[in-house]
Coordinates of C-alpha atoms in Angstrom, one line a residue:
X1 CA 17.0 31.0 -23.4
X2 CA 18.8 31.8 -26.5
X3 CA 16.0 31.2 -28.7
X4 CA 13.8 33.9 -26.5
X5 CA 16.9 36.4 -27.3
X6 CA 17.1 36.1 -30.6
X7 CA 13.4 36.3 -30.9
X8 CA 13.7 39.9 -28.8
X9 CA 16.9 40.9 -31.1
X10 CA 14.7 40.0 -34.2
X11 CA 11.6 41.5 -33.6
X12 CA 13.7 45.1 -33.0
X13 CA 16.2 44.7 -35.7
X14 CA 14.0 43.7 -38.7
X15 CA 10.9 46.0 -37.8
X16 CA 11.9 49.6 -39.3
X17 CA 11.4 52.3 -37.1
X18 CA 8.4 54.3 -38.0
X19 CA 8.8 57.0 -40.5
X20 CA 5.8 59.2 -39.3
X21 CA 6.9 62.9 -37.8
X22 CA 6.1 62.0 -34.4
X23 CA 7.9 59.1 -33.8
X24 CA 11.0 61.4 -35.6
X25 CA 9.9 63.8 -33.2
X26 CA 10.0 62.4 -30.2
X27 CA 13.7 60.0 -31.3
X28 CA 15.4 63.8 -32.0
X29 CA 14.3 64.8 -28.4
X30 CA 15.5 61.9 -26.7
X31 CA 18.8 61.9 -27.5
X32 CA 18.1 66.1 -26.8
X33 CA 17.4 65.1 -23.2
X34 CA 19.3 62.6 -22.9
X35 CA 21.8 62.1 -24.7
X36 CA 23.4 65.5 -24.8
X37 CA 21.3 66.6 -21.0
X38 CA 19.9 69.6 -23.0
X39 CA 16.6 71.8 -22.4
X40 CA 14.8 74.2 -24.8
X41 CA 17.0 76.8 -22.9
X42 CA 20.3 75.6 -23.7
X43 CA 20.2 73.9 -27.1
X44 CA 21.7 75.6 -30.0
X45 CA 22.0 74.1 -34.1
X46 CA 25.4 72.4 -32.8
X47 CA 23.1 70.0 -30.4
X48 CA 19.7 69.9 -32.5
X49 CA 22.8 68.5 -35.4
X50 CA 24.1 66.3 -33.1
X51 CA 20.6 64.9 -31.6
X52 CA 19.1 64.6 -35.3
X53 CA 22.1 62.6 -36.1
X54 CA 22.5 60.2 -33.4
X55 CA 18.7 60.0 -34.2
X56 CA 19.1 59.0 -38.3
X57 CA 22.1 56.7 -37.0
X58 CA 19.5 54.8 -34.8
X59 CA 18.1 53.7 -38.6
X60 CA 21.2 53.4 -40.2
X61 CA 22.3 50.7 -37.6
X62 CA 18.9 49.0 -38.2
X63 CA 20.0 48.4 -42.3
X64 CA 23.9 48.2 -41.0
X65 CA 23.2 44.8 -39.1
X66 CA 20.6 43.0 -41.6
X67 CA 23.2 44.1 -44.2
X68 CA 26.0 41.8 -42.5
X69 CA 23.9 39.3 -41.6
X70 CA 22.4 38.5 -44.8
X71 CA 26.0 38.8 -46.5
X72 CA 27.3 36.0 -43.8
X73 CA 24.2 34.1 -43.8
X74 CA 24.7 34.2 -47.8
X75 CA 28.8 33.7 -47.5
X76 CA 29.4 36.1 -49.9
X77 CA 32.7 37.4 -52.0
X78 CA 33.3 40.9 -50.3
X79 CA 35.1 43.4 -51.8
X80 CA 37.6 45.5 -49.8
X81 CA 39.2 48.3 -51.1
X82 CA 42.2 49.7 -49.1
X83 CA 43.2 53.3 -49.1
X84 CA 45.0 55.7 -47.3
X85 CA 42.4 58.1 -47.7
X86 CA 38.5 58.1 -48.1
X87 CA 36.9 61.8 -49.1
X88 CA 33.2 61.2 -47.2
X89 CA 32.4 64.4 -47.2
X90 CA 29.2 65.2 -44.3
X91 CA 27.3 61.8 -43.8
X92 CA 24.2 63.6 -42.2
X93 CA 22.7 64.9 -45.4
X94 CA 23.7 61.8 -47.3
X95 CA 21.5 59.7 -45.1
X96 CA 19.0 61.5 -44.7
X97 CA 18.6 61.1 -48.6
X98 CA 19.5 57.0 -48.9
X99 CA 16.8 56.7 -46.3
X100 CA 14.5 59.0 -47.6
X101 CA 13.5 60.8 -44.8
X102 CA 14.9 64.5 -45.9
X103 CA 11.1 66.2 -45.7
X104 CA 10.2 64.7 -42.6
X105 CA 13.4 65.6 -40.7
X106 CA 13.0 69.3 -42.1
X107 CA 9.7 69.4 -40.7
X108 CA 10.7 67.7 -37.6
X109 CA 13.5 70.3 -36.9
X110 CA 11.4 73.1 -38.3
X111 CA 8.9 72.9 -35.3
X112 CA 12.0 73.0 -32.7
X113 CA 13.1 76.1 -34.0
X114 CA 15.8 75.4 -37.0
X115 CA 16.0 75.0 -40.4
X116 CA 17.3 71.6 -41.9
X117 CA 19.9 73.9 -44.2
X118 CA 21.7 75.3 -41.6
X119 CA 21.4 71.8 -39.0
X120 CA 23.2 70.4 -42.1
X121 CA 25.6 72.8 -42.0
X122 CA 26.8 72.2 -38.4
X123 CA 28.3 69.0 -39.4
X124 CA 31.7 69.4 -40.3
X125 CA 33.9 67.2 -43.0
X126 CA 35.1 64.0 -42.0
X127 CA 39.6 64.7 -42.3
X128 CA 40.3 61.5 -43.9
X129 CA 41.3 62.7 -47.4
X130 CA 42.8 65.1 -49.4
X131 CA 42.0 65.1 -53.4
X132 CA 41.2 63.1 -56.0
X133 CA 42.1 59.5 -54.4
X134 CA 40.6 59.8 -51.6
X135 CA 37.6 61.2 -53.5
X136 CA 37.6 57.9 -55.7
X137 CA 38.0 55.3 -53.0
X138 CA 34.8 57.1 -51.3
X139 CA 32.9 57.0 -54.4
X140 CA 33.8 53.6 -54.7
X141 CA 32.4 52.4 -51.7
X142 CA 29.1 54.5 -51.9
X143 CA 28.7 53.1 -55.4
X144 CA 29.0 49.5 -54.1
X145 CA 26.3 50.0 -50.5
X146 CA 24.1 51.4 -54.0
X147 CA 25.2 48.3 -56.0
X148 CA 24.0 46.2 -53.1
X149 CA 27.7 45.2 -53.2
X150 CA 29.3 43.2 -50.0
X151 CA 32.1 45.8 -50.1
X152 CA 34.4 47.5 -47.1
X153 CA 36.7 50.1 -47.4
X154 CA 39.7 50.0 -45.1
X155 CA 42.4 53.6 -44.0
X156 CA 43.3 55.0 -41.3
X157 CA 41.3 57.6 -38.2
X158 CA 43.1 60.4 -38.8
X159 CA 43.0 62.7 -35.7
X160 CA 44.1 66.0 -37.8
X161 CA 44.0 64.9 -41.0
X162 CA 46.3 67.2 -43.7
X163 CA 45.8 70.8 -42.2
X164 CA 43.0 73.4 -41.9
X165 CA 43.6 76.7 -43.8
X166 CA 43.6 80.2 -42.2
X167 CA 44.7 83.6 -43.8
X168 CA 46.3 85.5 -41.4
X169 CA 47.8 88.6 -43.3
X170 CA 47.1 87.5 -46.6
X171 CA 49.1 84.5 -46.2
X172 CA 48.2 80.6 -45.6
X173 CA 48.6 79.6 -42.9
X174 CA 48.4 75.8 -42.1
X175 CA 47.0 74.5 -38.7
X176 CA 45.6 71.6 -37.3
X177 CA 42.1 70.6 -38.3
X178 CA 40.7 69.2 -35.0
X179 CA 37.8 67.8 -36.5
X180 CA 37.2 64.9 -34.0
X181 CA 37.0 67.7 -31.3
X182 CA 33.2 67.2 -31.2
X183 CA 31.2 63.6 -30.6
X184 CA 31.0 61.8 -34.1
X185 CA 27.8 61.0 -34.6
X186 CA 29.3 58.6 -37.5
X187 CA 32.0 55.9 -36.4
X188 CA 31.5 53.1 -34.0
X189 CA 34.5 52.3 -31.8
X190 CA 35.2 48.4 -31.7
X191 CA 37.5 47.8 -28.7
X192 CA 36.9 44.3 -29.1
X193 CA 38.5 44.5 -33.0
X194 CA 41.9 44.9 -32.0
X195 CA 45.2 43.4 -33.5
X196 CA 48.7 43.4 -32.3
X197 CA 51.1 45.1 -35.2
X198 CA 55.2 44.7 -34.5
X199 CA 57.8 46.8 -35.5
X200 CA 61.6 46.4 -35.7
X201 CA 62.8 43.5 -33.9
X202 CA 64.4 40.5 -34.9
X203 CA 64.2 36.8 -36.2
X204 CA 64.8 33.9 -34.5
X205 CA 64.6 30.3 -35.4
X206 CA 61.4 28.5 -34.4
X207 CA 62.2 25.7 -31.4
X208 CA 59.4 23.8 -33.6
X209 CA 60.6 23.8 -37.2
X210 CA 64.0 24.3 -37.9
X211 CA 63.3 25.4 -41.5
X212 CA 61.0 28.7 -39.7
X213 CA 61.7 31.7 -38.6
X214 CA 59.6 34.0 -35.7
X215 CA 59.9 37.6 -35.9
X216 CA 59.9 38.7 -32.5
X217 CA 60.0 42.7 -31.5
X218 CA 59.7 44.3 -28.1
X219 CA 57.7 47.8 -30.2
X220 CA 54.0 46.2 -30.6
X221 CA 50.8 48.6 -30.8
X222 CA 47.6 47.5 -30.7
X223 CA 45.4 48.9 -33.8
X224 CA 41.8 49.5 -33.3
X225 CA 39.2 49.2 -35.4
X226 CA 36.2 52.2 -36.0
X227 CA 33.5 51.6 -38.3
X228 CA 31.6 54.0 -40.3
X229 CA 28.4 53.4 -42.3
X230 CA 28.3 54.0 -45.8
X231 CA 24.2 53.7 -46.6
X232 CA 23.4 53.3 -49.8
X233 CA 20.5 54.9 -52.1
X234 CA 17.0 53.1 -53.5
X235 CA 18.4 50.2 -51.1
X236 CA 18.4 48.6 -47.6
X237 CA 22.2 47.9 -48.3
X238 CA 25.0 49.5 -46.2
X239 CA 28.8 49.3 -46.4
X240 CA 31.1 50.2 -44.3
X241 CA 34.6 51.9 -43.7
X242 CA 36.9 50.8 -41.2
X243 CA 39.3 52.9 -39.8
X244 CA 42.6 51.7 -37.9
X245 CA 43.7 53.8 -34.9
X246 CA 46.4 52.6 -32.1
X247 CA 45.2 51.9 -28.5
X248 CA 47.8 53.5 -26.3
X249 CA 46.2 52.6 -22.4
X250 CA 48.6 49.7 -22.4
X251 CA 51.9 51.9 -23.5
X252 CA 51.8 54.5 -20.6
X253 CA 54.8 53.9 -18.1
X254 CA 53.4 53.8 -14.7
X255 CA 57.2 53.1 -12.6
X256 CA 58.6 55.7 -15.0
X257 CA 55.7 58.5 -14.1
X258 CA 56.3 57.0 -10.5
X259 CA 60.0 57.9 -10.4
X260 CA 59.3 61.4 -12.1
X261 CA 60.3 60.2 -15.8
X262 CA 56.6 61.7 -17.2
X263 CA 58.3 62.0 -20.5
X264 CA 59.6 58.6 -21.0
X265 CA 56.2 57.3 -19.3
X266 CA 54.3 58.4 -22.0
X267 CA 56.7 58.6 -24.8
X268 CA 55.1 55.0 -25.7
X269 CA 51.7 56.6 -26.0
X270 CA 53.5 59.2 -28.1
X271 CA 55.5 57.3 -30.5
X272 CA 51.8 55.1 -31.6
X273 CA 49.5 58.4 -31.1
X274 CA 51.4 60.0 -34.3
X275 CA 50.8 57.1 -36.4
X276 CA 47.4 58.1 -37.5
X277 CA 47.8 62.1 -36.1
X278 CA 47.9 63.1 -39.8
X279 CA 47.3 62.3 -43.2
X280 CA 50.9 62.4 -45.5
X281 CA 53.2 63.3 -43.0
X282 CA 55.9 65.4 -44.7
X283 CA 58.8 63.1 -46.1
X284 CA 61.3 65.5 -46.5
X285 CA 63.7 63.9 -43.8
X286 CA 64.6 60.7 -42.8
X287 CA 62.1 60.7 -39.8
X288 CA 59.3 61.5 -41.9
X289 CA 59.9 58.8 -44.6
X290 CA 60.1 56.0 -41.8
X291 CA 57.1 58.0 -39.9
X292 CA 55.5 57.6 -43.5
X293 CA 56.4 54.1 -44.0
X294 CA 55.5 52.8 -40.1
X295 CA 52.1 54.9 -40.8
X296 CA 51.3 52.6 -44.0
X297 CA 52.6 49.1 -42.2
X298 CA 50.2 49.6 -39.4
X299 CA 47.4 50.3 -42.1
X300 CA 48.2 47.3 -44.2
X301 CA 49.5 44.8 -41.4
X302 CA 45.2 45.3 -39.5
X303 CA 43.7 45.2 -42.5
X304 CA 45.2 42.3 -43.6
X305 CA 44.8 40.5 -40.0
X306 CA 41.3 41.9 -39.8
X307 CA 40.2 39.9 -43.4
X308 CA 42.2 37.0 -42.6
X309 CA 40.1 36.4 -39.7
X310 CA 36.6 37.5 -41.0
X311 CA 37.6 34.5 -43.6
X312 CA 38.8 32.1 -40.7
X313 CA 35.8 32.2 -39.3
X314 CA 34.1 30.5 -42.2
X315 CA 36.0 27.4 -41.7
X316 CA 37.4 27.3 -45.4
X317 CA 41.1 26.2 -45.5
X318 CA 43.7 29.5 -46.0
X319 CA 44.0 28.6 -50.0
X320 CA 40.1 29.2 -50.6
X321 CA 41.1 32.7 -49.5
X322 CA 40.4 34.2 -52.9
X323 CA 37.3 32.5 -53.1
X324 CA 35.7 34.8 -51.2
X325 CA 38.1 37.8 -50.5
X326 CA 39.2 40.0 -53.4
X327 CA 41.5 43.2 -52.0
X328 CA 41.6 46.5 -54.0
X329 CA 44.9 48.2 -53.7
X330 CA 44.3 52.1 -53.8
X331 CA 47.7 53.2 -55.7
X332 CA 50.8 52.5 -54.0
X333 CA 50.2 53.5 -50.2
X334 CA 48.4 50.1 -49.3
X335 CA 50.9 48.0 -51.1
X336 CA 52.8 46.9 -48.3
X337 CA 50.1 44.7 -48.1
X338 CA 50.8 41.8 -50.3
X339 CA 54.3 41.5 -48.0
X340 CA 52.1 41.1 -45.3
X341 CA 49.6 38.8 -46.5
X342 CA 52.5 36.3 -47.5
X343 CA 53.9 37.0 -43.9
X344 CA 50.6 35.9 -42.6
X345 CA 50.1 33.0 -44.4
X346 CA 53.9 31.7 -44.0
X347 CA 54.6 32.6 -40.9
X348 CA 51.1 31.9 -39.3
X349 CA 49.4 29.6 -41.4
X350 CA 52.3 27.9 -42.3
X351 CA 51.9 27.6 -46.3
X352 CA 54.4 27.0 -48.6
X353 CA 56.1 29.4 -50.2
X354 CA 54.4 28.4 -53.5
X355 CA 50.9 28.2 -52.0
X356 CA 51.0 31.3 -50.6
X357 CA 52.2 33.3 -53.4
X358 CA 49.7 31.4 -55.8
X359 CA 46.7 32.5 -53.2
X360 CA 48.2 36.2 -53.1
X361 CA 48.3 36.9 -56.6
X362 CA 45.2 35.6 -56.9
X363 CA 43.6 38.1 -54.0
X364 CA 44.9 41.1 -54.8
X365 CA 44.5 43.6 -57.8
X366 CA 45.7 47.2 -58.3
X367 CA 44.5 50.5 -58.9
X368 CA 47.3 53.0 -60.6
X369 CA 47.3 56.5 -60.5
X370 CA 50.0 58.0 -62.0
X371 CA 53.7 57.2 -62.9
X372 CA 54.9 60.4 -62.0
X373 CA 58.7 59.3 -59.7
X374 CA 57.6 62.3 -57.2
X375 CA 54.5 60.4 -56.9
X376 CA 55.5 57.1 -56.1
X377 CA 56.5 55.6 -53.4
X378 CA 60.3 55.4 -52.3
X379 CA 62.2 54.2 -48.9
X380 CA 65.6 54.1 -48.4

């Protein structure tokens, strides 16, 4: 019965796993064994890492889901903050300190054979920022899971991020930083939070209301949500940072591969796999600026989808929006957003004009960086 399943889902979600070495002990092992199929003769630091990760993850997840329940239950104002980038840094560490469990997992790991130093050092950075701003937005959202804040970050799964740096010769060299090579102990994949984004195409009058248009496009991706836990410190509370990548299964060509066309059979896949292949694609040509531009769009169009239905579900009418929603814009990259949020609400909610601007303005707010003309954005 649904009662009895909430009963079993509640007695393992609000009872903390226990904190004693043992139970560490024997969690780090399981996912050892069977997790990664590994035996005392073929482990190294790369799977103890990855085993005493998946195993501090287990906890995190425990925090993770009271966090959003006790936010819905309490239909709370969340905070999201939208940026192109998001400097995490290595997680593992991070949470090992916000849950307080730092000695015992060096103990833990010190009777297997390894030091918690170098396990630590196994992990390598998340590629999903560059500098300062992305340094900020990630200090933003740590500060507010410490805040006991309802706040989400929103950006983009880069799969290479900017580049990795070699010296070959004395000289840089730039090459691709293949940092999802390895599992990620640290993002969930949500298949089932997925959203259709168009591009190009056409408008055509709506058969229903002559006074509408319907944007309809034959180029539609579907963006993908994957969440990673941002834990907070001296609290149960944990944010969270979802990341938009483009599902490509459906875009591969199977008459073209059929017939012997295996580039135009997956040049679909292609064209929506470069969209979140790397951070600031250079913009020195034409390509790169609409590359650039379709990069942010995607970004902006699932975020905005993504809140508009979290709100939906509350059963609030579309101009309570701000009541509850209030959307940090991270400089200029995520600004495409307030476009799309007045497409959403006047195409697909059907607002006025009036309305919906009134319920925009009053959703949004801005973080600038610099005035700088190289710095801001341009599209011709």
């Amino acid at each position: 019965t649904p009662t009895k399943v909430d009963n079993m889902f509640q007695n393992y979600s609000h009872s903390e796993i226990a904190r004693d070495t043992a139970t560490i002990k024997n969690s780090v092992i399981m996912h050892l064994t069977a997790t990664f199929l590994r035996t005392p003769t073929s482990m190294d630091s790369g799977h103890a890492y990855l085993a005493s990760a998946f195993s501090v993850r287990d906890r995190l997840l425990q925090r993770w889901n009271l966090t959003n329940e006790f936010h819905d239950r309490m239909k709370a104002k969340r905070v999201y903050y939208m940026s192109l980038e998001f400097l995490i840094g290595r997680t593992f560490d991070n949470a090992l300190l916000a849950l307080d469990l730092r000695k015992e997992y060096g103990e833990t790991l010190g009777e297997v054979g390894f030091r918690l130093e170098d396990i630590i050092d196994e992990e390598r950075d998340a590629a999903l920022g560059n500098g300062g701003l992305g340094r900020l937005a990630a200090c933003y959202v740590d500060s507010m899971a410490c805040s006991d804040y309802p706040g989400w970050g929103y950006g983009l799964r880069y799969k290479y991020g900017m580049f990795q740096q070699q010296i070959i010769n004395g000289y840089q060299v730039e090459v691709p930083d293949c940092w999802l090579d390895s599992p990620n102990p640290w993002e969930f994949p949500r298949p089932d939070v997925t959203y259709p984004v168009k591009f190009y195409g056409h408008l055509v009058r709506d058969p229903n209301n002559d006074e509408r248009y319907v944007w309809e496009s034959n180029v539609v991706y579907d963006a993908m949500a994957f969440d990673v836990p941002v834990p907070g410190y001296g609290t149960t509370n944990v944010g969270n940072i979802r990341l938009w990548s483009c599902k490509t299964n459906s875009l591969f060509d199977l008459n073209k591969f059929n017939s012997g066309d295996y580039g135009g059979a997956t040049g679909g896949q292609v064209a929506a796999q470069i969209l979140t292949d790397v951070l600031y694609p250079n913009d020195n040509t034409n390509d790169g600026k609409e590359l650039r531009l379709r990069q942010e769009y995607l970004f902006c169009s699932a975020t905005l989808q993504d809140i508009v239905a979290r709100f939906k579900k509350t059963g609030r009418p579309m101009t309570e929006l701000p009541e509850l929603a209030a959307i940090q814009l991270n400089d200029t990259h995520p600004t495409l957003g307030i476009p799309e949020l007045m497409r959403i609400l006047l195409d697909e909610e059907e607002m006025s004009w009036d309305d919906a601007w009134e319920v925009t303005t009053r959703t949004f707010a801005f973080t600038n960086h610099t005035i700088l003309p190289e710095a801001m954005e341009k599209w011709p």
